[in-house]
Coordinates of C-alpha atoms and ligand atoms in Angstrom, one line a residue:
X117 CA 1.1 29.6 27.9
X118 CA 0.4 27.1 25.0
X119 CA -3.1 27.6 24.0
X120 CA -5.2 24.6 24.0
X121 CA -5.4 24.1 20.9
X122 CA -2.0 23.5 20.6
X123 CA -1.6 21.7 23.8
X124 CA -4.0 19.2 22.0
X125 CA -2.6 19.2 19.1
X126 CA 1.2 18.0 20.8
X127 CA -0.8 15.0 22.6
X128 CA -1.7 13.8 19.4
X129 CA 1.5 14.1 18.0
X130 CA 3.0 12.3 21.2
X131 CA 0.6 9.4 20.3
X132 CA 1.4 9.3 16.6
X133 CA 5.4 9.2 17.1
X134 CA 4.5 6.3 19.5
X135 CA 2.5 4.8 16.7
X136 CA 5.3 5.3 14.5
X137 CA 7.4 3.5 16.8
X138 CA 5.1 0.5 16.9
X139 CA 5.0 0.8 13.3
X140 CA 9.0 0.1 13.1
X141 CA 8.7 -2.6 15.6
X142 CA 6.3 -4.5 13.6
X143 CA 8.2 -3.8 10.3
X144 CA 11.2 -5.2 12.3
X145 CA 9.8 -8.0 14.0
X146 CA 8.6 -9.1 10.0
X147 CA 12.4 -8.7 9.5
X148 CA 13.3 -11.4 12.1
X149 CA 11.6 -13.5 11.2
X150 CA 12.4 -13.9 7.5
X151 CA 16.2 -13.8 9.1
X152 CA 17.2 -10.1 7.7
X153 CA 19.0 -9.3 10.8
X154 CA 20.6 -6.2 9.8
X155 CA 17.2 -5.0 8.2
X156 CA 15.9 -5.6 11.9
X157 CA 18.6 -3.9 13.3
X158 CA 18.0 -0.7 11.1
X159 CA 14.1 -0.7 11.8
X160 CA 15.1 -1.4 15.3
X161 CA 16.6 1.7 15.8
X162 CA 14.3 3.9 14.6
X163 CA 11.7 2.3 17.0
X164 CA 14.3 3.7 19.3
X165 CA 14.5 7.2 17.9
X166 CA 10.6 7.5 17.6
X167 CA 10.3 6.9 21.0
X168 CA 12.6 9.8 21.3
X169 CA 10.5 11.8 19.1
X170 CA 7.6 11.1 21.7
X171 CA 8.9 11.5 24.8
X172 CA 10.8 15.0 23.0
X173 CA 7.6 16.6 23.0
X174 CA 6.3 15.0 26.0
X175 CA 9.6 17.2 28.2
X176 CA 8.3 20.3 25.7
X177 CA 4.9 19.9 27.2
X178 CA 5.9 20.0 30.5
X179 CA 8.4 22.2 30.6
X180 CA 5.4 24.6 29.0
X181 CA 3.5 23.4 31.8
X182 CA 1.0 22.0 30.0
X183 CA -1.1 18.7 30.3
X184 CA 0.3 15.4 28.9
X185 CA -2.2 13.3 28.0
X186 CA -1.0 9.5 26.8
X187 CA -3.7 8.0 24.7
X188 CA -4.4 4.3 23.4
X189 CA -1.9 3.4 20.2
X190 CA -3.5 1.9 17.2
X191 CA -2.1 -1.2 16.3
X192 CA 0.0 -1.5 13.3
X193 CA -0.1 -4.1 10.5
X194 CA 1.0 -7.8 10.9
X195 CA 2.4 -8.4 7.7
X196 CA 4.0 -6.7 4.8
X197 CA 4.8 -7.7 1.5
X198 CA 8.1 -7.5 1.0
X199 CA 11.0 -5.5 2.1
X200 CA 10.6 -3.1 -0.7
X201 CA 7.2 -2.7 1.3
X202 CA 8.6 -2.5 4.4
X203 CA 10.8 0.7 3.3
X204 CA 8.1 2.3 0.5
X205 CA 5.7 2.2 3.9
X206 CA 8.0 3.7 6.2
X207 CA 8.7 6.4 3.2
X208 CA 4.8 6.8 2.9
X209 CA 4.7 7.2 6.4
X210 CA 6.9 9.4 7.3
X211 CA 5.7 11.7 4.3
X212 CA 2.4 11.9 6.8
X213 CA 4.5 12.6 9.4
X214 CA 6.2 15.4 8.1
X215 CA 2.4 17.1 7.3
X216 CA 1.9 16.8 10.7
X217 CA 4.7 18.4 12.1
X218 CA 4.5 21.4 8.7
X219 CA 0.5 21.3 10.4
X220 CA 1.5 21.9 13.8
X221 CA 4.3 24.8 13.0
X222 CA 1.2 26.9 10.8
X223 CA -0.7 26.2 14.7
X224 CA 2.2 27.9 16.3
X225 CA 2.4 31.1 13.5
X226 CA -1.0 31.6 14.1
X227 CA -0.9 31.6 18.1
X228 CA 2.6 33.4 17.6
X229 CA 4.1 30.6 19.9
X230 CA 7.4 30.8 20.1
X231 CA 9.2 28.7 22.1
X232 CA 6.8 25.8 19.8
X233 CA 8.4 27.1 16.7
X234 CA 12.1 26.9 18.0
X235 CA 11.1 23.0 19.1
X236 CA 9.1 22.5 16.3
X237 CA 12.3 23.2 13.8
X238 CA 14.6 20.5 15.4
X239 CA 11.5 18.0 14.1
X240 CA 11.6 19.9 10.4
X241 CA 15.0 19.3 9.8
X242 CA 14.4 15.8 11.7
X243 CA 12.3 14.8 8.9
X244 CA 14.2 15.9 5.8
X245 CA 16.7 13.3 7.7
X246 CA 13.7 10.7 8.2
X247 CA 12.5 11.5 4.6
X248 CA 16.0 10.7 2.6
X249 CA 16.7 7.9 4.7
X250 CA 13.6 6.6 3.7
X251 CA 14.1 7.2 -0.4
X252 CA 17.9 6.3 -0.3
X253 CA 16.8 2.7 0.5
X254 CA 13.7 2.3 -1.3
X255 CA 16.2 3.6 -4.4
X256 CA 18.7 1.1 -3.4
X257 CA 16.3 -1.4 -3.0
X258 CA 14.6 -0.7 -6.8
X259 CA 18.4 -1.2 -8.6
X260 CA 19.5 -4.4 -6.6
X261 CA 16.3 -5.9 -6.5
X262 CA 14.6 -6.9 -3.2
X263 CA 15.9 -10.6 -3.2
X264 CA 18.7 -12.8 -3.6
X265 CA 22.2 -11.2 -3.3
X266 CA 21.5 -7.7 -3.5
X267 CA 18.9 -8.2 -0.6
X268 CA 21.7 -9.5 1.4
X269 CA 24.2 -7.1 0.2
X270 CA 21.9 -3.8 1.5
X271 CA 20.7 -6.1 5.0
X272 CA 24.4 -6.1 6.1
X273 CA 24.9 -2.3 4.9
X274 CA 21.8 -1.8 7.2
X275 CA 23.0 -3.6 9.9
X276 CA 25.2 -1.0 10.5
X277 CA 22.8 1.8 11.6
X278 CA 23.7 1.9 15.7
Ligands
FEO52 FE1 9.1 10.8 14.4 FE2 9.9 9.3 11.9 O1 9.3 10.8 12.6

């Protein structure tokens, strides 16, 4: 059994990947409409994949038997400043993500859940992935510049993400 302390601490997690989610679709809809379809395309899919986050845990929970509670998502912001924003936010972000998830595996050593440690891995390594993606582009992004030809160089490069 998951205590409840954990089980609470999952439902927030559920709601924060479906925050981060929104986040990306914000980030991406910004990206339309300044015509940087790849850029879109790129935050589009990992709306995608945070909705898989959330609905990850969501299967954990219930497979553990334990209460799924879906709670109200904060909105996320309208605009950004630039696409150097876009990704030095999503970086930021996700740095706050991976506390979260670091938080949540000390929960499970302390209750000595195990079956949350195993699951909780997959998302450790998930954001070392999340984490280098984030810093390869905002690195990218610092030598080419985040306008003019280099901007278009790196939106068709991350057009490419499927
Ligand atoms: Fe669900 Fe981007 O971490």
């Amino acid at each position: 059994m998951m205590s409840k302390k954990m089980e609470e601490a999952i439902n927030e997690q559920i709601n924060k990947e479906f925050y981060s989610a929104y986040l990306y679709l914000a980030m991406a809809a910004k990206a339309e409409s300044i015509n940087l379809k790849g850029t879109a395309q790129w935050l589009k899919v990992q709306y995608r994949e945070e909705l898989g986050h959330g609905m990850k845990f969501y299967e954990f929970m219930n497979d553990r038997g334990s209460k799924v509670v879906v709670k109200a998502i904060e909105q996320p912001p309208v605009e950004f400043a630039s696409v150097l924003d876009i990704f030095q936010q999503t970086l930021e972000h996700e740095r706050k993500v991976t506390a979260l998830i670091n938080a949540l595996y000390d929960l499970a050593v302390k209750d000595r859940d195990y079956a949350a440690m195993v699951e909780l891995q997959w998302f450790i390594n998930e954001q070392v992935e999340e984490e280098k993606n984030a810093t390869e582009i905002v690195e990218t992004l610092k030598m080419v510049g985040d306008k003019g030809a280099g901007l278009v160089m790196l939106d068709r490069e991350l057009g490419k993400r499927e």
